[in-house]
Amino acid sequence: AAVGAAAGGATGGLLGALKEAGHGDEDAHVYAEGVRRGGTLVSVRASDADRARIETILDNRRGLDAVTRGGVYRQTGWTEFDPQGEPYSPEQIRAERARYR
């Protein structure tokens, strides 16, 4: 339970960090929810000169589109990220990942 609480706390802090980094409210909620559901978030701060190369690298790696993924979440009744929500269990993570294969 302590691990779950720590992960939940870290994820709650993530929402604020995403907003501070310039992500819109809706996208920040989707990204934070994705982490709660067992996803990995990669964020890169880089120079303009490196931007195109980094975007190409990330685009070639099955990233998610926040609008599309948020729509899928909403179809199941989700409305926004809950910083107090429990992180997904290993079984829930496997089921979540299977939806997107």
mmCIF file of N, CA and C in Angstrom:
data_model
loop_
_atom_site.group_PDB
_atom_site.id
_atom_site.type_symbol
_atom_site.label_atom_id
_atom_site.label_comp_id
_atom_site.label_asym_id
_atom_site.label_seq_id
_atom_site.Cartn_x
_atom_site.Cartn_y
_atom_site.Cartn_z
ATOM 1 N N ALA A 1 0.822 -1.199 0.000
ATOM 2 C CA ALA A 1 0.000 0.000 0.000
ATOM 3 C C ALA A 1 0.859 1.253 0.000
ATOM 4 N N ALA A 2 2.011 1.192 0.684
ATOM 5 C CA ALA A 2 2.890 2.365 0.715
ATOM 6 C C ALA A 2 3.407 2.689 -0.671
ATOM 7 N N VAL A 3 3.706 1.653 -1.457
ATOM 8 C CA VAL A 3 4.178 1.887 -2.815
ATOM 9 C C VAL A 3 3.089 2.548 -3.638
ATOM 10 N N GLY A 4 1.854 2.064 -3.519
ATOM 11 C CA GLY A 4 0.742 2.668 -4.248
ATOM 12 C C GLY A 4 0.526 4.108 -3.853
ATOM 13 N N ALA A 5 0.638 4.389 -2.558
ATOM 14 C CA ALA A 5 0.456 5.766 -2.091
ATOM 15 C C ALA A 5 1.549 6.663 -2.633
ATOM 16 N N ALA A 6 2.781 6.162 -2.642
ATOM 17 C CA ALA A 6 3.887 6.963 -3.169
ATOM 18 C C ALA A 6 3.705 7.219 -4.652
ATOM 19 N N ALA A 7 3.306 6.191 -5.392
ATOM 20 C CA ALA A 7 3.091 6.369 -6.827
ATOM 21 C C ALA A 7 1.953 7.339 -7.084
ATOM 22 N N GLY A 8 0.892 7.247 -6.289
ATOM 23 C CA GLY A 8 -0.226 8.170 -6.444
ATOM 24 C C GLY A 8 0.189 9.596 -6.167
ATOM 25 N N GLY A 9 1.012 9.785 -5.132
ATOM 26 C CA GLY A 9 1.488 11.127 -4.813
ATOM 27 C C GLY A 9 2.365 11.682 -5.909
ATOM 28 N N ALA A 10 3.230 10.838 -6.454
ATOM 29 C CA ALA A 10 4.106 11.291 -7.532
ATOM 30 C C ALA A 10 3.292 11.657 -8.763
ATOM 31 N N THR A 11 2.262 10.877 -9.040
ATOM 32 C CA THR A 11 1.432 11.160 -10.197
ATOM 33 C C THR A 11 0.645 12.444 -9.997
ATOM 34 N N GLY A 12 0.151 12.698 -8.778
ATOM 35 C CA GLY A 12 -0.567 13.934 -8.493
ATOM 36 C C GLY A 12 0.309 15.141 -8.742
ATOM 37 N N GLY A 13 1.578 15.046 -8.368
ATOM 38 C CA GLY A 13 2.520 16.116 -8.633
ATOM 39 C C GLY A 13 2.778 16.286 -10.115
ATOM 40 N N LEU A 14 2.608 15.221 -10.845
ATOM 41 C CA LEU A 14 2.818 15.259 -12.283
ATOM 42 C C LEU A 14 1.831 16.188 -12.970
ATOM 43 N N LEU A 15 0.597 16.207 -12.521
ATOM 44 C CA LEU A 15 -0.420 17.062 -13.139
ATOM 45 C C LEU A 15 0.018 18.522 -13.094
ATOM 46 N N GLY A 16 0.457 18.977 -11.941
ATOM 47 C CA GLY A 16 0.925 20.354 -11.818
ATOM 48 C C GLY A 16 2.153 20.613 -12.667
ATOM 49 N N ALA A 17 3.067 19.651 -12.700
ATOM 50 C CA ALA A 17 4.284 19.810 -13.495
ATOM 51 C C ALA A 17 3.960 19.909 -14.984
ATOM 52 N N LEU A 18 3.002 19.122 -15.443
ATOM 53 C CA LEU A 18 2.612 19.177 -16.852
ATOM 54 C C LEU A 18 2.017 20.533 -17.203
ATOM 55 N N LYS A 19 1.191 21.048 -16.321
ATOM 56 C CA LYS A 19 0.589 22.362 -16.563
ATOM 57 C C LYS A 19 1.656 23.450 -16.557
ATOM 58 N N GLU A 20 2.591 23.368 -15.614
ATOM 59 C CA GLU A 20 3.677 24.348 -15.562
ATOM 60 C C GLU A 20 4.553 24.283 -16.804
ATOM 61 N N ALA A 21 4.659 23.098 -17.398
ATOM 62 C CA ALA A 21 5.472 22.928 -18.604
ATOM 63 C C ALA A 21 4.752 23.424 -19.854
ATOM 64 N N GLY A 22 3.507 23.876 -19.695
ATOM 65 C CA GLY A 22 2.802 24.457 -20.828
ATOM 66 C C GLY A 22 1.753 23.585 -21.476
ATOM 67 N N HIS A 23 1.520 22.401 -20.924
ATOM 68 C CA HIS A 23 0.464 21.549 -21.478
ATOM 69 C C HIS A 23 -0.888 22.096 -21.044
ATOM 70 N N GLY A 24 -1.846 22.042 -21.939
ATOM 71 C CA GLY A 24 -3.197 22.475 -21.607
ATOM 72 C C GLY A 24 -3.793 21.584 -20.535
ATOM 73 N N ASP A 25 -4.806 22.091 -19.860
ATOM 74 C CA ASP A 25 -5.439 21.377 -18.760
ATOM 75 C C ASP A 25 -5.927 19.994 -19.182
ATOM 76 N N GLU A 26 -6.626 19.923 -20.300
ATOM 77 C CA GLU A 26 -7.186 18.641 -20.744
ATOM 78 C C GLU A 26 -6.087 17.630 -21.060
ATOM 79 N N ASP A 27 -5.067 18.053 -21.816
ATOM 80 C CA ASP A 27 -3.963 17.143 -22.134
ATOM 81 C C ASP A 27 -3.235 16.701 -20.872
ATOM 82 N N ALA A 28 -3.011 17.626 -19.946
ATOM 83 C CA ALA A 28 -2.317 17.282 -18.702
ATOM 84 C C ALA A 28 -3.076 16.198 -17.940
ATOM 85 N N HIS A 29 -4.394 16.303 -17.902
ATOM 86 C CA HIS A 29 -5.201 15.285 -17.215
ATOM 87 C C HIS A 29 -5.081 13.934 -17.916
ATOM 88 N N VAL A 30 -5.098 13.933 -19.236
ATOM 89 C CA VAL A 30 -4.985 12.671 -19.981
ATOM 90 C C VAL A 30 -3.610 12.048 -19.760
ATOM 91 N N TYR A 31 -2.555 12.840 -19.853
ATOM 92 C CA TYR A 31 -1.205 12.306 -19.653
ATOM 93 C C TYR A 31 -1.034 11.753 -18.237
ATOM 94 N N ALA A 32 -1.505 12.487 -17.228
ATOM 95 C CA ALA A 32 -1.387 12.017 -15.845
ATOM 96 C C ALA A 32 -2.196 10.738 -15.636
ATOM 97 N N GLU A 33 -3.374 10.670 -16.232
ATOM 98 C CA GLU A 33 -4.189 9.458 -16.129
ATOM 99 C C GLU A 33 -3.483 8.287 -16.795
ATOM 100 N N GLY A 34 -2.829 8.542 -17.913
ATOM 101 C CA GLY A 34 -2.079 7.480 -18.583
ATOM 102 C C GLY A 34 -0.985 6.907 -17.698
ATOM 103 N N VAL A 35 -0.310 7.762 -16.953
ATOM 104 C CA VAL A 35 0.718 7.297 -16.020
ATOM 105 C C VAL A 35 0.067 6.487 -14.898
ATOM 106 N N ARG A 36 -1.063 6.952 -14.390
ATOM 107 C CA ARG A 36 -1.775 6.206 -13.342
ATOM 108 C C ARG A 36 -2.161 4.812 -13.822
ATOM 109 N N ARG A 37 -2.453 4.705 -15.112
ATOM 110 C CA ARG A 37 -2.860 3.423 -15.688
ATOM 111 C C ARG A 37 -1.669 2.586 -16.145
ATOM 112 N N GLY A 38 -0.467 2.993 -15.755
ATOM 113 C CA GLY A 38 0.715 2.176 -16.031
ATOM 114 C C GLY A 38 1.538 2.624 -17.215
ATOM 115 N N GLY A 39 1.188 3.754 -17.807
ATOM 116 C CA GLY A 39 1.933 4.243 -18.959
ATOM 117 C C GLY A 39 3.218 4.948 -18.560
ATOM 118 N N THR A 40 4.000 5.257 -19.554
ATOM 119 C CA THR A 40 5.257 5.970 -19.370
ATOM 120 C C THR A 40 5.155 7.301 -20.079
ATOM 121 N N LEU A 41 5.603 8.339 -19.440
ATOM 122 C CA LEU A 41 5.572 9.676 -20.024
ATOM 123 C C LEU A 41 6.995 10.112 -20.307
ATOM 124 N N VAL A 42 7.241 10.530 -21.535
ATOM 125 C CA VAL A 42 8.549 11.054 -21.919
ATOM 126 C C VAL A 42 8.362 12.512 -22.284
ATOM 127 N N SER A 43 9.128 13.352 -21.634
ATOM 128 C CA SER A 43 9.082 14.783 -21.911
ATOM 129 C C SER A 43 10.501 15.240 -22.187
ATOM 130 N N VAL A 44 10.658 16.039 -23.216
ATOM 131 C CA VAL A 44 11.994 16.485 -23.609
ATOM 132 C C VAL A 44 12.005 17.999 -23.710
ATOM 133 N N ARG A 45 12.978 18.595 -23.096
ATOM 134 C CA ARG A 45 13.222 20.025 -23.258
ATOM 135 C C ARG A 45 14.493 20.125 -24.091
ATOM 136 N N ALA A 46 14.381 20.735 -25.257
ATOM 137 C CA ALA A 46 15.517 20.769 -26.178
ATOM 138 C C ALA A 46 15.557 22.100 -26.920
ATOM 139 N N SER A 47 16.662 22.328 -27.552
ATOM 140 C CA SER A 47 16.811 23.544 -28.353
ATOM 141 C C SER A 47 15.969 23.428 -29.617
ATOM 142 N N ASP A 48 15.657 24.563 -30.212
ATOM 143 C CA ASP A 48 14.905 24.559 -31.468
ATOM 144 C C ASP A 48 15.653 23.792 -32.548
ATOM 145 N N ALA A 49 16.970 23.846 -32.520
ATOM 146 C CA ALA A 49 17.778 23.156 -33.531
ATOM 147 C C ALA A 49 17.595 21.641 -33.465
ATOM 148 N N ASP A 50 17.324 21.112 -32.285
ATOM 149 C CA ASP A 50 17.161 19.663 -32.114
ATOM 150 C C ASP A 50 15.713 19.201 -32.185
ATOM 151 N N ARG A 51 14.797 20.128 -32.220
ATOM 152 C CA ARG A 51 13.378 19.798 -32.109
ATOM 153 C C ARG A 51 12.895 18.816 -33.176
ATOM 154 N N ALA A 52 13.162 19.079 -34.439
ATOM 155 C CA ALA A 52 12.661 18.213 -35.518
ATOM 156 C C ALA A 52 13.199 16.793 -35.381
ATOM 157 N N ARG A 53 14.474 16.662 -35.057
ATOM 158 C CA ARG A 53 15.078 15.335 -34.918
ATOM 159 C C ARG A 53 14.441 14.579 -33.752
ATOM 160 N N ILE A 54 14.234 15.255 -32.648
ATOM 161 C CA ILE A 54 13.638 14.611 -31.478
ATOM 162 C C ILE A 54 12.184 14.229 -31.752
ATOM 163 N N GLU A 55 11.435 15.100 -32.408
ATOM 164 C CA GLU A 55 10.046 14.775 -32.745
ATOM 165 C C GLU A 55 9.980 13.549 -33.644
ATOM 166 N N THR A 56 10.900 13.433 -34.596
ATOM 167 C CA THR A 56 10.933 12.266 -35.480
ATOM 168 C C THR A 56 11.181 10.996 -34.674
ATOM 169 N N ILE A 57 12.133 11.051 -33.767
ATOM 170 C CA ILE A 57 12.434 9.882 -32.937
ATOM 171 C C ILE A 57 11.211 9.482 -32.120
ATOM 172 N N LEU A 58 10.589 10.442 -31.466
ATOM 173 C CA LEU A 58 9.427 10.131 -30.629
ATOM 174 C C LEU A 58 8.221 9.693 -31.455
ATOM 175 N N ASP A 59 8.026 10.281 -32.626
ATOM 176 C CA ASP A 59 6.897 9.905 -33.480
ATOM 177 C C ASP A 59 7.007 8.469 -33.970
ATOM 178 N N ASN A 60 8.216 7.947 -34.047
ATOM 179 C CA ASN A 60 8.419 6.574 -34.500
ATOM 180 C C ASN A 60 8.232 5.550 -33.384
ATOM 181 N N ARG A 61 7.839 5.989 -32.207
ATOM 182 C CA ARG A 61 7.686 5.117 -31.049
ATOM 183 C C ARG A 61 6.266 5.139 -30.541
ATOM 184 N N ARG A 62 5.355 4.503 -31.030
ATOM 185 C CA ARG A 62 3.973 4.346 -30.588
ATOM 186 C C ARG A 62 3.519 5.284 -29.469
ATOM 187 N N GLY A 63 3.707 6.558 -29.644
ATOM 188 C CA GLY A 63 3.221 7.514 -28.661
ATOM 189 C C GLY A 63 1.709 7.628 -28.738
ATOM 190 N N LEU A 64 1.139 8.280 -27.764
ATOM 191 C CA LEU A 64 -0.307 8.431 -27.801
ATOM 192 C C LEU A 64 -0.699 9.843 -28.181
ATOM 193 N N ASP A 65 -1.857 9.948 -28.737
ATOM 194 C CA ASP A 65 -2.462 11.238 -29.042
ATOM 195 C C ASP A 65 -3.431 11.525 -27.902
ATOM 196 N N ALA A 66 -3.208 12.627 -27.192
ATOM 197 C CA ALA A 66 -4.011 12.925 -25.998
ATOM 198 C C ALA A 66 -5.497 13.051 -26.313
ATOM 199 N N VAL A 67 -5.840 13.606 -27.450
ATOM 200 C CA VAL A 67 -7.257 13.775 -27.796
ATOM 201 C C VAL A 67 -7.915 12.409 -27.989
ATOM 202 N N THR A 68 -7.253 11.541 -28.746
ATOM 203 C CA THR A 68 -7.799 10.208 -29.003
ATOM 204 C C THR A 68 -7.881 9.391 -27.718
ATOM 205 N N ARG A 69 -6.790 9.380 -26.947
ATOM 206 C CA ARG A 69 -6.777 8.579 -25.725
ATOM 207 C C ARG A 69 -7.772 9.122 -24.709
ATOM 208 N N GLY A 70 -7.878 10.431 -24.600
ATOM 209 C CA GLY A 70 -8.867 11.024 -23.699
ATOM 210 C C GLY A 70 -10.278 10.612 -24.087
ATOM 211 N N GLY A 71 -10.544 10.523 -25.393
ATOM 212 C CA GLY A 71 -11.852 10.076 -25.867
ATOM 213 C C GLY A 71 -12.146 8.649 -25.454
ATOM 214 N N VAL A 72 -11.132 7.791 -25.550
ATOM 215 C CA VAL A 72 -11.298 6.398 -25.124
ATOM 216 C C VAL A 72 -11.571 6.347 -23.626
ATOM 217 N N TYR A 73 -10.821 7.114 -22.850
ATOM 218 C CA TYR A 73 -11.048 7.143 -21.402
ATOM 219 C C TYR A 73 -12.475 7.598 -21.095
ATOM 220 N N ARG A 74 -12.943 8.624 -21.788
ATOM 221 C CA ARG A 74 -14.279 9.169 -21.514
ATOM 222 C C ARG A 74 -15.386 8.167 -21.854
ATOM 223 N N GLN A 75 -15.142 7.306 -22.830
ATOM 224 C CA GLN A 75 -16.139 6.292 -23.185
ATOM 225 C C GLN A 75 -16.399 5.331 -22.024
ATOM 226 N N THR A 76 -15.454 5.236 -21.107
ATOM 227 C CA THR A 76 -15.623 4.354 -19.947
ATOM 228 C C THR A 76 -16.071 5.120 -18.706
ATOM 229 N N GLY A 77 -16.424 6.399 -18.871
ATOM 230 C CA GLY A 77 -16.931 7.186 -17.755
ATOM 231 C C GLY A 77 -15.917 8.099 -17.089
ATOM 232 N N TRP A 78 -14.664 8.036 -17.513
ATOM 233 C CA TRP A 78 -13.625 8.891 -16.931
ATOM 234 C C TRP A 78 -13.898 10.344 -17.293
ATOM 235 N N THR A 79 -13.636 11.264 -16.367
ATOM 236 C CA THR A 79 -13.820 12.686 -16.661
ATOM 237 C C THR A 79 -12.539 13.486 -16.510
ATOM 238 N N GLU A 80 -11.749 13.176 -15.492
ATOM 239 C CA GLU A 80 -10.472 13.857 -15.310
ATOM 240 C C GLU A 80 -9.604 13.056 -14.350
ATOM 241 N N PHE A 81 -8.322 13.367 -14.353
ATOM 242 C CA PHE A 81 -7.377 12.698 -13.466
ATOM 243 C C PHE A 81 -7.699 13.010 -12.010
ATOM 244 N N ASP A 82 -7.672 11.983 -11.176
ATOM 245 C CA ASP A 82 -7.896 12.135 -9.739
ATOM 246 C C ASP A 82 -6.570 11.874 -9.025
ATOM 247 N N PRO A 83 -5.933 12.912 -8.494
ATOM 248 C CA PRO A 83 -4.644 12.715 -7.821
ATOM 249 C C PRO A 83 -4.711 11.734 -6.649
ATOM 250 N N GLN A 84 -5.901 11.505 -6.113
ATOM 251 C CA GLN A 84 -6.063 10.564 -5.002
ATOM 252 C C GLN A 84 -6.374 9.150 -5.488
ATOM 253 N N GLY A 85 -6.533 8.979 -6.795
ATOM 254 C CA GLY A 85 -6.858 7.666 -7.341
ATOM 255 C C GLY A 85 -5.717 6.679 -7.164
ATOM 256 N N GLU A 86 -6.068 5.434 -6.956
ATOM 257 C CA GLU A 86 -5.073 4.377 -6.801
ATOM 258 C C GLU A 86 -4.431 4.064 -8.149
ATOM 259 N N PRO A 87 -3.116 3.877 -8.169
ATOM 260 C CA PRO A 87 -2.481 3.419 -9.411
ATOM 261 C C PRO A 87 -3.047 2.055 -9.802
ATOM 262 N N TYR A 88 -3.032 1.760 -11.081
ATOM 263 C CA TYR A 88 -3.536 0.475 -11.548
ATOM 264 C C TYR A 88 -2.666 -0.662 -11.015
ATOM 265 N N SER A 89 -3.309 -1.791 -10.774
ATOM 266 C CA SER A 89 -2.601 -3.007 -10.370
ATOM 267 C C SER A 89 -1.938 -3.603 -11.614
ATOM 268 N N PRO A 90 -1.003 -4.537 -11.429
ATOM 269 C CA PRO A 90 -0.391 -5.179 -12.600
ATOM 270 C C PRO A 90 -1.428 -5.805 -13.542
ATOM 271 N N GLU A 91 -2.489 -6.395 -12.988
ATOM 272 C CA GLU A 91 -3.519 -7.003 -13.832
ATOM 273 C C GLU A 91 -4.268 -5.935 -14.634
ATOM 274 N N GLN A 92 -4.592 -4.829 -13.981
ATOM 275 C CA GLN A 92 -5.277 -3.736 -14.679
ATOM 276 C C GLN A 92 -4.380 -3.125 -15.754
ATOM 277 N N ILE A 93 -3.092 -3.018 -15.479
ATOM 278 C CA ILE A 93 -2.153 -2.476 -16.468
ATOM 279 C C ILE A 93 -2.111 -3.378 -17.693
ATOM 280 N N ARG A 94 -2.041 -4.691 -17.474
ATOM 281 C CA ARG A 94 -2.023 -5.623 -18.618
ATOM 282 C C ARG A 94 -3.290 -5.476 -19.455
ATOM 283 N N ALA A 95 -4.447 -5.381 -18.797
ATOM 284 C CA ALA A 95 -5.712 -5.230 -19.526
ATOM 285 C C ALA A 95 -5.745 -3.902 -20.282
ATOM 286 N N GLU A 96 -5.265 -2.841 -19.650
ATOM 287 C CA GLU A 96 -5.238 -1.523 -20.297
ATOM 288 C C GLU A 96 -4.359 -1.548 -21.542
ATOM 289 N N ARG A 97 -3.187 -2.131 -21.426
ATOM 290 C CA ARG A 97 -2.263 -2.191 -22.571
ATOM 291 C C ARG A 97 -2.822 -3.053 -23.692
ATOM 292 N N ALA A 98 -3.560 -4.107 -23.344
ATOM 293 C CA ALA A 98 -4.140 -4.987 -24.362
ATOM 294 C C ALA A 98 -5.165 -4.246 -25.217
ATOM 295 N N ARG A 99 -5.815 -3.227 -24.671
ATOM 296 C CA ARG A 99 -6.807 -2.455 -25.433
ATOM 297 C C ARG A 99 -6.193 -1.729 -26.625
ATOM 298 N N TYR A 100 -4.914 -1.436 -26.539
ATOM 299 C CA TYR A 100 -4.290 -0.579 -27.551
ATOM 300 C C TYR A 100 -3.316 -1.320 -28.450
ATOM 301 N N ARG A 101 -3.338 -2.618 -28.406
ATOM 302 C CA ARG A 101 -2.430 -3.388 -29.278
ATOM 303 C C ARG A 101 -3.045 -3.598 -30.616
#
